[in-house]
């Protein structure tokens, strides 16, 4: 029987990451950075990748990585979700890394593992595992085309680009035009990538690499959504204990207790689903099913938790200075990342041979 409880090593990793993010990703700093032209926090990324070696968790030790599993990466993503950290961890250390692992691109993996370079899979953020994605034209030994909705492309040093010949190509961002798009979630910005006779190095077959990368992205996104939901629930409970009306704590009113109790149950259920997905990815046992179950459930819980945080904080929850809006925007953006909950429910129905709702 699989043990989904956190190990002592995982809890130690959580504590270390949380301490680091407390120093680098405080709410006022994240809000200020989101208003600037440079939303990515390079210092936080360097501390995570170079200082703690977390960018290489999924990379084998022989290539300079940690040789860890998706369970450890999930713990990191829970903490990144709690801080709404503007770092390209999910896109580079998970999605791009998984694509490179599928292709056996050892040289690039050795560069991504210590965080010296950042990678981004040039597939739109809303594409679900197994879904159709846009490709560029490979002609005359060069790549031509435009791809939109690429998460963290602005922070990337190398893009992994699928082409019409079925190959996945590595393209330096210096050979591409990366144009920022208007994004709801300013902490994970999107961009349009334009290639005009861009040189690319063939890494391998795109289809299996993209499918593997998106499956890992969807599965571990649930852990980020879990961290987000836990933070919003914890902060809302804390606020309602301190805030008083009619000379008593607001949290003492029964109607609010019921709302918080319901939310707590949803978060606990999400933790089980997210841990199952991370464990299944690490073992390879029924990973497709576990990831689909987690993503069919996670978006609703994360959005609900963030909405409750905004509403139950009252007037202050509506202000720009309070971080609640960061969590709501991330939750809403995550709800369509790597496939919507509805798309995952349809996939789940097919996997278990039931009619979709």
Tab-separated table of N, CA and C in Angstrom, residues 14 19 22 62-63 131 134 138 150 169 179 183 197 214 226 254 272 278 294-295 311:
chain	number	residue	atom	x	y	z
A	14	UNK	N	10.510	21.025	3.039
A	14	UNK	CA	9.473	22.058	3.120
A	14	UNK	C	9.919	23.220	4.006
A	19	UNK	N	11.466	28.810	4.602
A	19	UNK	CA	12.346	29.836	5.174
A	19	UNK	C	12.969	30.694	4.077
A	22	UNK	N	10.385	33.030	2.651
A	22	UNK	CA	10.046	34.107	3.590
A	22	UNK	C	11.016	35.268	3.448
A	62	UNK	N	24.001	11.758	-12.092
A	62	UNK	CA	25.104	11.705	-13.047
A	62	UNK	C	25.177	12.953	-13.917
A	63	UNK	N	24.062	13.674	-14.027
A	63	UNK	CA	24.019	14.888	-14.847
A	63	UNK	C	24.041	16.146	-13.993
A	131	UNK	N	-3.376	16.571	-25.459
A	131	UNK	CA	-4.135	17.495	-26.300
A	131	UNK	C	-3.340	17.955	-27.512
A	134	UNK	N	0.081	23.527	-31.087
A	134	UNK	CA	0.534	24.177	-32.311
A	134	UNK	C	2.009	23.895	-32.552
A	138	UNK	N	9.315	23.651	-40.089
A	138	UNK	CA	10.743	23.360	-40.213
A	138	UNK	C	11.067	23.268	-41.701
A	150	UNK	N	2.846	31.065	-24.151
A	150	UNK	CA	3.963	30.284	-23.614
A	150	UNK	C	4.344	30.846	-22.240
A	169	UNK	N	12.763	20.739	-31.041
A	169	UNK	CA	14.012	21.457	-31.291
A	169	UNK	C	14.345	22.398	-30.137
A	179	UNK	N	7.561	38.207	-27.102
A	179	UNK	CA	6.733	39.391	-26.872
A	179	UNK	C	5.761	39.118	-25.725
A	183	UNK	N	-1.417	39.128	-19.233
A	183	UNK	CA	-1.705	37.915	-18.472
A	183	UNK	C	-2.506	38.253	-17.222
A	197	UNK	N	13.319	32.025	-39.405
A	197	UNK	CA	14.566	31.369	-39.822
A	197	UNK	C	15.477	31.118	-38.616
A	214	UNK	N	3.747	17.508	-20.243
A	214	UNK	CA	2.473	18.084	-19.837
A	214	UNK	C	1.804	17.254	-18.746
A	226	UNK	N	-2.634	23.193	-4.204
A	226	UNK	CA	-2.815	22.826	-2.800
A	226	UNK	C	-2.157	23.858	-1.887
A	254	UNK	N	-21.561	31.560	13.327
A	254	UNK	CA	-21.725	30.178	12.877
A	254	UNK	C	-21.718	30.051	11.353
A	272	UNK	N	-4.948	14.927	-0.589
A	272	UNK	CA	-4.889	13.500	-0.914
A	272	UNK	C	-4.720	13.288	-2.418
A	278	UNK	N	1.462	12.995	-7.323
A	278	UNK	CA	2.918	13.088	-7.225
A	278	UNK	C	3.539	11.713	-7.039
A	294	UNK	N	-6.591	14.333	-9.990
A	294	UNK	CA	-6.149	15.522	-9.254
A	294	UNK	C	-6.566	16.799	-9.968
A	295	UNK	N	-6.377	16.843	-11.283
A	295	UNK	CA	-6.697	18.065	-12.005
A	295	UNK	C	-8.195	18.257	-12.220
A	311	UNK	N	-13.406	37.524	-0.132
A	311	UNK	CA	-14.694	37.935	0.435
A	311	UNK	C	-14.642	38.070	1.954
